[in-house]
PDB file of C-alpha atoms and ligand atoms in Angstrom:
ATOM      1  CA  UNK A 759      15.861  -7.466  20.913  1.00  0.00           C
ATOM      2  CA  UNK A 760      14.024  -5.621  17.766  1.00  0.00           C
ATOM      3  CA  UNK A 761      12.602  -7.496  15.146  1.00  0.00           C
ATOM      4  CA  UNK A 762      11.743  -6.701  11.305  1.00  0.00           C
ATOM      5  CA  UNK A 763      10.196  -4.627   9.402  1.00  0.00           C
ATOM      6  CA  UNK A 764       8.102  -7.217   8.165  1.00  0.00           C
ATOM      7  CA  UNK A 765       8.385 -10.809   8.954  1.00  0.00           C
ATOM      8  CA  UNK A 766       6.226 -13.857   7.424  1.00  0.00           C
ATOM      9  CA  UNK A 767       6.603 -17.275   7.682  1.00  0.00           C
ATOM     10  CA  UNK A 768       4.810 -20.107   5.700  1.00  0.00           C
ATOM     11  CA  UNK A 769       2.065 -17.864   5.418  1.00  0.00           C
ATOM     12  CA  UNK A 770      -1.134 -19.054   4.264  1.00  0.00           C
ATOM     13  CA  UNK A 771      -4.542 -18.309   3.041  1.00  0.00           C
ATOM     14  CA  UNK A 772      -6.914 -20.793   1.963  1.00  0.00           C
ATOM     15  CA  UNK A 773     -11.192 -19.329   1.316  1.00  0.00           C
ATOM     16  CA  UNK A 774     -13.738 -21.573   2.824  1.00  0.00           C
ATOM     17  CA  UNK A 775     -15.713 -20.574   0.220  1.00  0.00           C
ATOM     18  CA  UNK A 776     -13.510 -21.612  -2.184  1.00  0.00           C
ATOM     19  CA  UNK A 777     -14.345 -24.817  -3.847  1.00  0.00           C
ATOM     20  CA  UNK A 778     -12.762 -28.357  -2.780  1.00  0.00           C
ATOM     21  CA  UNK A 779     -10.053 -29.395  -4.505  1.00  0.00           C
ATOM     22  CA  UNK A 780      -9.089 -25.378  -5.319  1.00  0.00           C
ATOM     23  CA  UNK A 781      -4.996 -24.734  -4.334  1.00  0.00           C
ATOM     24  CA  UNK A 782      -5.088 -22.373  -1.348  1.00  0.00           C
ATOM     25  CA  UNK A 783      -4.939 -18.601  -2.471  1.00  0.00           C
ATOM     26  CA  UNK A 784      -1.541 -18.393  -0.835  1.00  0.00           C
ATOM     27  CA  UNK A 785       0.833 -20.581   0.657  1.00  0.00           C
ATOM     28  CA  UNK A 786       4.358 -21.125   2.436  1.00  0.00           C
ATOM     29  CA  UNK A 787       5.157 -17.812   1.687  1.00  0.00           C
ATOM     30  CA  UNK A 788       7.999 -16.949   3.740  1.00  0.00           C
ATOM     31  CA  UNK A 789       9.953 -13.767   3.747  1.00  0.00           C
ATOM     32  CA  UNK A 790      11.228 -10.033   5.399  1.00  0.00           C
ATOM     33  CA  UNK A 791      10.905  -6.319   4.231  1.00  0.00           C
ATOM     34  CA  UNK A 792      13.188  -4.079   5.586  1.00  0.00           C
ATOM     35  CA  UNK A 793      12.288  -0.566   6.896  1.00  0.00           C
ATOM     36  CA  UNK A 794      12.974   1.688   3.460  1.00  0.00           C
ATOM     37  CA  UNK A 795      12.200  -0.483   0.946  1.00  0.00           C
ATOM     38  CA  UNK A 796      10.146  -0.307  -2.282  1.00  0.00           C
ATOM     39  CA  UNK A 797       8.949  -3.695  -3.308  1.00  0.00           C
ATOM     40  CA  UNK A 798       7.583  -3.929  -6.649  1.00  0.00           C
ATOM     41  CA  UNK A 799       4.662  -7.297  -6.396  1.00  0.00           C
ATOM     42  CA  UNK A 800       3.833  -8.823  -9.550  1.00  0.00           C
ATOM     43  CA  UNK A 801       2.129 -12.510 -10.753  1.00  0.00           C
ATOM     44  CA  UNK A 802      -0.692 -13.131 -12.932  1.00  0.00           C
ATOM     45  CA  UNK A 803      -4.689 -12.686 -11.986  1.00  0.00           C
ATOM     46  CA  UNK A 804      -5.234 -14.973  -9.468  1.00  0.00           C
ATOM     47  CA  UNK A 805      -2.039 -15.477  -8.113  1.00  0.00           C
ATOM     48  CA  UNK A 806      -2.400 -14.250  -4.344  1.00  0.00           C
ATOM     49  CA  UNK A 807      -1.169 -10.370  -4.834  1.00  0.00           C
ATOM     50  CA  UNK A 808      -4.046  -9.115  -3.006  1.00  0.00           C
ATOM     51  CA  UNK A 809      -4.631 -12.210  -0.907  1.00  0.00           C
ATOM     52  CA  UNK A 810      -0.881 -11.502   0.808  1.00  0.00           C
ATOM     53  CA  UNK A 811      -1.221  -7.013   0.331  1.00  0.00           C
ATOM     54  CA  UNK A 812      -4.956  -7.936   2.672  1.00  0.00           C
ATOM     55  CA  UNK A 813      -3.051 -10.150   5.223  1.00  0.00           C
ATOM     56  CA  UNK A 814      -0.060  -8.182   5.200  1.00  0.00           C
ATOM     57  CA  UNK A 815      -2.557  -4.784   6.008  1.00  0.00           C
ATOM     58  CA  UNK A 816      -3.604  -6.276   8.667  1.00  0.00           C
ATOM     59  CA  UNK A 817      -7.349  -6.783   6.166  1.00  0.00           C
ATOM     60  CA  UNK A 818      -7.272 -10.145   6.377  1.00  0.00           C
ATOM     61  CA  UNK A 819      -6.082 -13.082   8.451  1.00  0.00           C
ATOM     62  CA  UNK A 820      -3.925 -16.041   7.173  1.00  0.00           C
ATOM     63  CA  UNK A 821      -5.312 -19.371   7.602  1.00  0.00           C
ATOM     64  CA  UNK A 822      -1.661 -20.791   7.967  1.00  0.00           C
ATOM     65  CA  UNK A 823       1.708 -19.557   9.369  1.00  0.00           C
ATOM     66  CA  UNK A 824       3.198 -16.400  11.531  1.00  0.00           C
ATOM     67  CA  UNK A 825       3.366 -12.427  10.786  1.00  0.00           C
ATOM     68  CA  UNK A 826       5.604 -10.507  12.496  1.00  0.00           C
ATOM     69  CA  UNK A 827       5.310  -6.507  12.323  1.00  0.00           C
ATOM     70  CA  UNK A 828       8.317  -4.954  13.691  1.00  0.00           C
ATOM     71  CA  UNK A 829       8.664  -8.150  15.971  1.00  0.00           C
ATOM     72  CA  UNK A 830       4.848  -8.520  17.320  1.00  0.00           C
ATOM     73  CA  UNK A 831       3.199 -11.175  15.604  1.00  0.00           C
ATOM     74  CA  UNK A 832      -0.292 -10.045  14.636  1.00  0.00           C
ATOM     75  CA  UNK A 833      -1.853 -13.154  15.678  1.00  0.00           C
ATOM     76  CA  UNK A 834      -2.103 -11.731  19.230  1.00  0.00           C
ATOM     77  CA  UNK A 835      -3.031  -7.480  18.498  1.00  0.00           C
ATOM     78  CA  UNK A 836      -7.027  -7.129  19.661  1.00  0.00           C
ATOM     79  CA  UNK A 837      -9.382  -5.446  17.325  1.00  0.00           C
ATOM     80  CA  UNK A 838      -8.056  -2.137  19.106  1.00  0.00           C
ATOM     81  CA  UNK A 839      -4.796  -2.309  18.439  1.00  0.00           C
ATOM     82  CA  UNK A 840      -5.443  -4.023  14.674  1.00  0.00           C
ATOM     83  CA  UNK A 841      -7.101  -0.784  14.511  1.00  0.00           C
ATOM     84  CA  UNK A 842      -4.763   1.342  15.213  1.00  0.00           C
ATOM     85  CA  UNK A 843      -1.982   0.389  13.378  1.00  0.00           C
ATOM     86  CA  UNK A 844      -4.286   0.390  10.649  1.00  0.00           C
ATOM     87  CA  UNK A 845      -4.443   3.731  10.844  1.00  0.00           C
ATOM     88  CA  UNK A 846      -1.051   4.926  12.317  1.00  0.00           C
ATOM     89  CA  UNK A 847       1.331   2.559  10.663  1.00  0.00           C
ATOM     90  CA  UNK A 848      -0.011   1.828   7.744  1.00  0.00           C
ATOM     91  CA  UNK A 849      -0.978   4.000   4.609  1.00  0.00           C
ATOM     92  CA  UNK A 850      -3.858   3.028   1.878  1.00  0.00           C
ATOM     93  CA  UNK A 851      -3.616   3.546  -1.891  1.00  0.00           C
ATOM     94  CA  UNK A 852      -5.650   2.457  -4.704  1.00  0.00           C
ATOM     95  CA  UNK A 853      -6.520   2.071  -8.246  1.00  0.00           C
ATOM     96  CA  UNK A 854      -9.862   4.105  -7.799  1.00  0.00           C
ATOM     97  CA  UNK A 855      -8.336   6.763  -5.278  1.00  0.00           C
ATOM     98  CA  UNK A 856     -10.870   6.243  -2.837  1.00  0.00           C
ATOM     99  CA  UNK A 857     -11.972   9.591  -1.939  1.00  0.00           C
ATOM    100  CA  UNK A 858     -14.529  10.935  -0.629  1.00  0.00           C
ATOM    101  CA  UNK A 859     -16.935  13.044  -3.351  1.00  0.00           C
ATOM    102  CA  UNK A 860     -18.269  15.499  -0.721  1.00  0.00           C
ATOM    103  CA  UNK A 861     -15.645  16.595   1.519  1.00  0.00           C
ATOM    104  CA  UNK A 862     -13.269  18.685  -0.213  1.00  0.00           C
ATOM    105  CA  UNK A 863      -9.227  17.612  -1.300  1.00  0.00           C
ATOM    106  CA  UNK A 864      -7.728  19.156   2.113  1.00  0.00           C
ATOM    107  CA  UNK A 865     -10.733  16.936   4.495  1.00  0.00           C
ATOM    108  CA  UNK A 866      -9.723  13.920   2.349  1.00  0.00           C
ATOM    109  CA  UNK A 867      -6.359  13.788   3.433  1.00  0.00           C
ATOM    110  CA  UNK A 868      -6.737  15.055   6.498  1.00  0.00           C
ATOM    111  CA  UNK A 869      -9.234  12.294   7.600  1.00  0.00           C
ATOM    112  CA  UNK A 870      -7.310   9.093   8.502  1.00  0.00           C
ATOM    113  CA  UNK A 871      -6.274  11.971  11.572  1.00  0.00           C
ATOM    114  CA  UNK A 872      -9.844  12.211  13.131  1.00  0.00           C
ATOM    115  CA  UNK A 873      -9.019   8.874  13.917  1.00  0.00           C
ATOM    116  CA  UNK A 874      -5.783   9.643  15.358  1.00  0.00           C
ATOM    117  CA  UNK A 875      -7.066  12.395  17.702  1.00  0.00           C
ATOM    118  CA  UNK A 876      -5.624  15.209  15.912  1.00  0.00           C
ATOM    119  CA  UNK A 877      -6.509  18.321  16.336  1.00  0.00           C
ATOM    120  CA  UNK A 878      -8.574  20.584  14.037  1.00  0.00           C
ATOM    121  CA  UNK A 879      -6.084  22.973  13.639  1.00  0.00           C
ATOM    122  CA  UNK A 880      -3.409  20.214  13.517  1.00  0.00           C
ATOM    123  CA  UNK A 881      -5.375  18.369  10.944  1.00  0.00           C
ATOM    124  CA  UNK A 882      -5.415  20.991   9.021  1.00  0.00           C
ATOM    125  CA  UNK A 883      -2.151  22.506   9.419  1.00  0.00           C
ATOM    126  CA  UNK A 884      -0.759  19.236   8.113  1.00  0.00           C
ATOM    127  CA  UNK A 885      -3.077  18.461   5.204  1.00  0.00           C
ATOM    128  CA  UNK A 886      -1.779  22.494   3.582  1.00  0.00           C
ATOM    129  CA  UNK A 887       1.775  21.003   4.224  1.00  0.00           C
ATOM    130  CA  UNK A 888       0.474  17.289   2.860  1.00  0.00           C
ATOM    131  CA  UNK A 889      -0.842  19.016  -0.315  1.00  0.00           C
ATOM    132  CA  UNK A 890       2.083  21.079  -1.021  1.00  0.00           C
ATOM    133  CA  UNK A 891       3.974  18.696  -0.868  1.00  0.00           C
ATOM    134  CA  UNK A 892       2.674  16.719  -3.722  1.00  0.00           C
ATOM    135  CA  UNK A 893       2.268  19.948  -5.574  1.00  0.00           C
ATOM    136  CA  UNK A 894      -1.582  20.687  -4.980  1.00  0.00           C
ATOM    137  CA  UNK A 895      -1.288  23.671  -3.008  1.00  0.00           C
ATOM    138  CA  UNK A 896      -3.898  25.481  -4.734  1.00  0.00           C
ATOM    139  CA  UNK A 897      -6.261  22.818  -5.113  1.00  0.00           C
ATOM    140  CA  UNK A 898      -7.007  22.307  -0.800  1.00  0.00           C
ATOM    141  CA  UNK A 899     -10.573  23.291  -1.281  1.00  0.00           C
ATOM    142  CA  UNK A 900     -11.360  21.999  -4.144  1.00  0.00           C
ATOM    143  CA  UNK A 901     -13.506  18.525  -4.626  1.00  0.00           C
ATOM    144  CA  UNK A 902     -12.328  16.007  -5.724  1.00  0.00           C
ATOM    145  CA  UNK A 903     -14.666  15.460  -9.165  1.00  0.00           C
ATOM    146  CA  UNK A 904     -12.596  19.047 -10.376  1.00  0.00           C
ATOM    147  CA  UNK A 905      -9.346  17.057 -10.658  1.00  0.00           C
ATOM    148  CA  UNK A 906      -7.993  14.545 -12.683  1.00  0.00           C
ATOM    149  CA  UNK A 907      -6.805  11.136 -12.006  1.00  0.00           C
ATOM    150  CA  UNK A 908      -3.849  12.240 -11.335  1.00  0.00           C
ATOM    151  CA  UNK A 909      -4.444  14.340  -8.906  1.00  0.00           C
ATOM    152  CA  UNK A 910      -6.481  12.643  -7.495  1.00  0.00           C
ATOM    153  CA  UNK A 911      -4.208  10.347  -6.452  1.00  0.00           C
ATOM    154  CA  UNK A 912      -1.507  12.529  -5.954  1.00  0.00           C
ATOM    155  CA  UNK A 913      -4.824  14.053  -2.617  1.00  0.00           C
ATOM    156  CA  UNK A 914      -5.206  10.016  -2.072  1.00  0.00           C
ATOM    157  CA  UNK A 915      -1.290   9.788  -1.049  1.00  0.00           C
ATOM    158  CA  UNK A 916      -1.044  12.698   0.674  1.00  0.00           C
ATOM    159  CA  UNK A 917      -4.648  11.353   3.017  1.00  0.00           C
ATOM    160  CA  UNK A 918      -2.153   7.648   3.282  1.00  0.00           C
ATOM    161  CA  UNK A 919       0.974   9.887   4.705  1.00  0.00           C
ATOM    162  CA  UNK A 920      -1.097  11.986   7.226  1.00  0.00           C
ATOM    163  CA  UNK A 921      -0.464   9.915  10.167  1.00  0.00           C
ATOM    164  CA  UNK A 922       3.447   8.979   9.066  1.00  0.00           C
ATOM    165  CA  UNK A 923       3.281   6.145   8.549  1.00  0.00           C
ATOM    166  CA  UNK A 924       6.058   3.309   7.814  1.00  0.00           C
ATOM    167  CA  UNK A 925       4.673   1.184   5.139  1.00  0.00           C
ATOM    168  CA  UNK A 926       2.231   2.237   2.252  1.00  0.00           C
ATOM    169  CA  UNK A 927       0.230  -0.217   0.389  1.00  0.00           C
ATOM    170  CA  UNK A 928      -0.413   0.597  -2.546  1.00  0.00           C
ATOM    171  CA  UNK A 929      -2.673  -1.887  -5.040  1.00  0.00           C
ATOM    172  CA  UNK A 930      -2.844  -0.266  -8.524  1.00  0.00           C
ATOM    173  CA  UNK A 931      -1.623   2.885  -8.182  1.00  0.00           C
ATOM    174  CA  UNK A 932      -1.390   3.560 -12.074  1.00  0.00           C
ATOM    175  CA  UNK A 933      -3.720   1.234 -13.285  1.00  0.00           C
ATOM    176  CA  UNK A 934      -6.434   4.082 -13.976  1.00  0.00           C
ATOM    177  CA  UNK A 935      -4.205   6.548 -15.305  1.00  0.00           C
ATOM    178  CA  UNK A 936      -2.414   7.361 -18.646  1.00  0.00           C
ATOM    179  CA  UNK A 937       1.361   6.631 -19.010  1.00  0.00           C
ATOM    180  CA  UNK A 938       2.562  10.509 -18.301  1.00  0.00           C
ATOM    181  CA  UNK A 939       0.492  10.643 -15.187  1.00  0.00           C
ATOM    182  CA  UNK A 940       1.494   6.922 -13.995  1.00  0.00           C
ATOM    183  CA  UNK A 941       4.929   7.893 -14.324  1.00  0.00           C
ATOM    184  CA  UNK A 942       3.672  10.905 -12.437  1.00  0.00           C
ATOM    185  CA  UNK A 943       3.056   9.202  -9.568  1.00  0.00           C
ATOM    186  CA  UNK A 944       5.644   6.758  -9.345  1.00  0.00           C
ATOM    187  CA  UNK A 945       8.129   9.763  -9.425  1.00  0.00           C
ATOM    188  CA  UNK A 946       6.179  10.913  -6.388  1.00  0.00           C
ATOM    189  CA  UNK A 947       6.518   7.239  -4.641  1.00  0.00           C
ATOM    190  CA  UNK A 948      10.341   7.156  -5.592  1.00  0.00           C
ATOM    191  CA  UNK A 949      11.565  10.661  -3.916  1.00  0.00           C
ATOM    192  CA  UNK A 950       8.515  10.215  -0.927  1.00  0.00           C
ATOM    193  CA  UNK A 951      10.262   6.548  -0.788  1.00  0.00           C
ATOM    194  CA  UNK A 952      14.035   7.937  -1.151  1.00  0.00           C
ATOM    195  CA  UNK A 953      14.011  11.530   1.852  1.00  0.00           C
ATOM    196  CA  UNK A 954      11.203   9.688   3.910  1.00  0.00           C
ATOM    197  CA  UNK A 955      12.730   6.877   4.518  1.00  0.00           C
ATOM    198  CA  UNK A 956       8.864   5.227   4.230  1.00  0.00           C
ATOM    199  CA  UNK A 957       8.648   1.647   2.967  1.00  0.00           C
ATOM    200  CA  UNK A 958       6.707   1.081  -0.119  1.00  0.00           C
ATOM    201  CA  UNK A 959       4.838  -2.600  -0.994  1.00  0.00           C
ATOM    202  CA  UNK A 960       2.998  -1.876  -4.216  1.00  0.00           C
ATOM    203  CA  UNK A 961       1.008  -3.851  -6.815  1.00  0.00           C
ATOM    204  CA  UNK A 962       1.594  -3.747 -10.335  1.00  0.00           C
ATOM    205  CA  UNK A 963       1.042  -5.502 -13.439  1.00  0.00           C
ATOM    206  CA  UNK A 964       2.890  -3.250 -15.586  1.00  0.00           C
ATOM    207  CA  UNK A 965       6.732  -4.019 -16.141  1.00  0.00           C
ATOM    208  CA  UNK A 966       7.512  -0.071 -16.797  1.00  0.00           C
ATOM    209  CA  UNK A 967       5.718   0.858 -12.886  1.00  0.00           C
ATOM    210  CA  UNK A 968       7.855  -2.102 -11.380  1.00  0.00           C
ATOM    211  CA  UNK A 969      11.327  -0.716 -12.613  1.00  0.00           C
ATOM    212  CA  UNK A 970      10.513   2.069 -10.380  1.00  0.00           C
ATOM    213  CA  UNK A 971      11.061  -0.171  -7.362  1.00  0.00           C
ATOM    214  CA  UNK A 972      14.259  -2.053  -5.877  1.00  0.00           C
ATOM    215  CA  UNK A 973      12.897  -4.826  -5.073  1.00  0.00           C
ATOM    216  CA  UNK A 974      10.295  -7.536  -7.273  1.00  0.00           C
ATOM    217  CA  UNK A 975       8.676 -10.031  -5.626  1.00  0.00           C
ATOM    218  CA  UNK A 976       6.525 -12.071  -8.694  1.00  0.00           C
ATOM    219  CA  UNK A 977       3.088 -14.479  -7.274  1.00  0.00           C
ATOM    220  CA  UNK A 978       2.199 -17.965  -9.336  1.00  0.00           C
ATOM    221  CA  UNK A 979      -0.629 -20.175  -7.922  1.00  0.00           C
ATOM    222  CA  UNK A 980      -0.179 -18.740  -3.791  1.00  0.00           C
ATOM    223  CA  UNK A 981       3.392 -19.233  -4.058  1.00  0.00           C
ATOM    224  CA  UNK A 982       6.088 -16.305  -3.966  1.00  0.00           C
ATOM    225  CA  UNK A 983       8.706 -17.630  -7.165  1.00  0.00           C
ATOM    226  CA  UNK A 984      10.627 -14.646  -7.697  1.00  0.00           C
ATOM    227  CA  UNK A 985      12.114 -12.551  -4.865  1.00  0.00           C
ATOM    228  CA  UNK A 986      14.835 -10.585  -5.814  1.00  0.00           C
ATOM    229  CA  UNK A 987      16.379  -6.361  -6.840  1.00  0.00           C
ATOM    230  CA  UNK A 988      14.195  -5.655  -9.901  1.00  0.00           C
ATOM    231  CA  UNK A 989      17.213  -5.581 -12.559  1.00  0.00           C
ATOM    232  CA  UNK A 990      15.077  -5.669 -16.465  1.00  0.00           C
ATOM    233  CA  UNK A 991      14.966  -8.927 -16.917  1.00  0.00           C
ATOM    234  CA  UNK A 992      13.408  -9.983 -13.473  1.00  0.00           C
ATOM    235  CA  UNK A 993      10.405  -7.086 -14.568  1.00  0.00           C
ATOM    236  CA  UNK A 994      10.158  -8.213 -17.868  1.00  0.00           C
TER     237      UNK A 994
HETATM  238  P1  ADP B1297      -4.902 -11.561  -7.459  1.00  0.00           P
HETATM  239  O1  ADP B1297      -4.567 -10.931  -6.737  1.00  0.00           O
HETATM  240  O2  ADP B1297      -3.216 -11.891  -7.662  1.00  0.00           O
HETATM  241  O3  ADP B1297      -5.371 -11.382  -8.579  1.00  0.00           O
HETATM  242  P2  ADP B1297      -6.198 -13.230  -5.384  1.00  0.00           P
HETATM  243  O4  ADP B1297      -5.008 -13.322  -4.040  1.00  0.00           O
HETATM  244  O5  ADP B1297      -7.278 -11.733  -5.346  1.00  0.00           O
HETATM  245  O6  ADP B1297      -5.514 -12.492  -6.592  1.00  0.00           O
HETATM  246  O7  ADP B1297      -7.041 -14.586  -6.043  1.00  0.00           O
HETATM  247  C1  ADP B1297      -5.928 -15.905  -5.326  1.00  0.00           C
HETATM  248  C2  ADP B1297      -7.051 -16.911  -5.825  1.00  0.00           C
HETATM  249  O8  ADP B1297      -7.709 -16.997  -4.523  1.00  0.00           O
HETATM  250  C3  ADP B1297      -7.785 -17.181  -7.001  1.00  0.00           C
HETATM  251  O9  ADP B1297      -7.972 -18.184  -7.116  1.00  0.00           O
HETATM  252  C4  ADP B1297      -9.184 -16.183  -5.952  1.00  0.00           C
HETATM  253  O10 ADP B1297      -9.947 -17.130  -6.747  1.00  0.00           O
HETATM  254  C5  ADP B1297      -8.765 -16.138  -4.670  1.00  0.00           C
HETATM  255  N1  ADP B1297     -10.164 -15.920  -3.727  1.00  0.00           N
HETATM  256  C6  ADP B1297      -9.653 -14.412  -3.624  1.00  0.00           C
HETATM  257  N2  ADP B1297     -10.791 -14.247  -2.532  1.00  0.00           N
HETATM  258  C7  ADP B1297     -11.452 -15.107  -2.268  1.00  0.00           C
HETATM  259  C8  ADP B1297     -12.717 -14.830  -1.897  1.00  0.00           C
HETATM  260  N3  ADP B1297     -13.121 -13.858  -1.047  1.00  0.00           N
HETATM  261  N4  ADP B1297     -13.190 -16.039  -1.703  1.00  0.00           N
HETATM  262  C9  ADP B1297     -13.017 -17.420  -2.715  1.00  0.00           C
HETATM  263  N5  ADP B1297     -11.308 -17.469  -2.623  1.00  0.00           N
HETATM  264  C10 ADP B1297     -10.819 -16.305  -3.095  1.00  0.00           C
END
């Protein structure tokens, strides 16, 4: 029987470098996320959001508990399988865009497809298609530093979508953008989620941004202290 998309049970993380007596970065986190969900992750600084996102994105390992992805315990994945999942199942979007400066927008979008073995023409066609979808058709040959912050983030979103991921992991994607541009980016995520069914897990500090999601998970001191539908009250 196929399992759920994402399922964590009793997940915990204690950093070896943490000072004696400090509470774990994550403790006893149990939840499931189904395909097609749009989830906002909130909580004060130091509450465990990044630790949680890094574990879900297979960039870090928990020190206790289990994480099953598509029904499979990720602890059993080999290094190659982990790299494969990171490249094919996940798309990452960061606050600082993280585009490579010396290559064009289209080449940035095509980058994840190099590792997945697509041909040059297939990569170029997909990059052009994605840039058009992001409203950036004329900017494929532009260098990233010629683009506005909002445009750069749309290039980064196109790059995240390159390999048809199941999950977009976005870490404060609007943190460096003005309000109007932030709203445009959130509209874009909303449309992608609704039209392609891609699951979105998005960290934000801002209630206005969390309002675009349908579910809110709030962390405090490494624990989930709220998990439910986004309502005006819940995100306030
Ligand atoms: P948030 O993303 O909500 O700000 P983090 O997940 O970064 O929270 O941090 C959770 C806790 O773990 C904090 O107490 C933080 O200091 C600690 N922490 C995070 N990363 C490390 C690390 N690499 N080594 C030691 N402690 C860490």
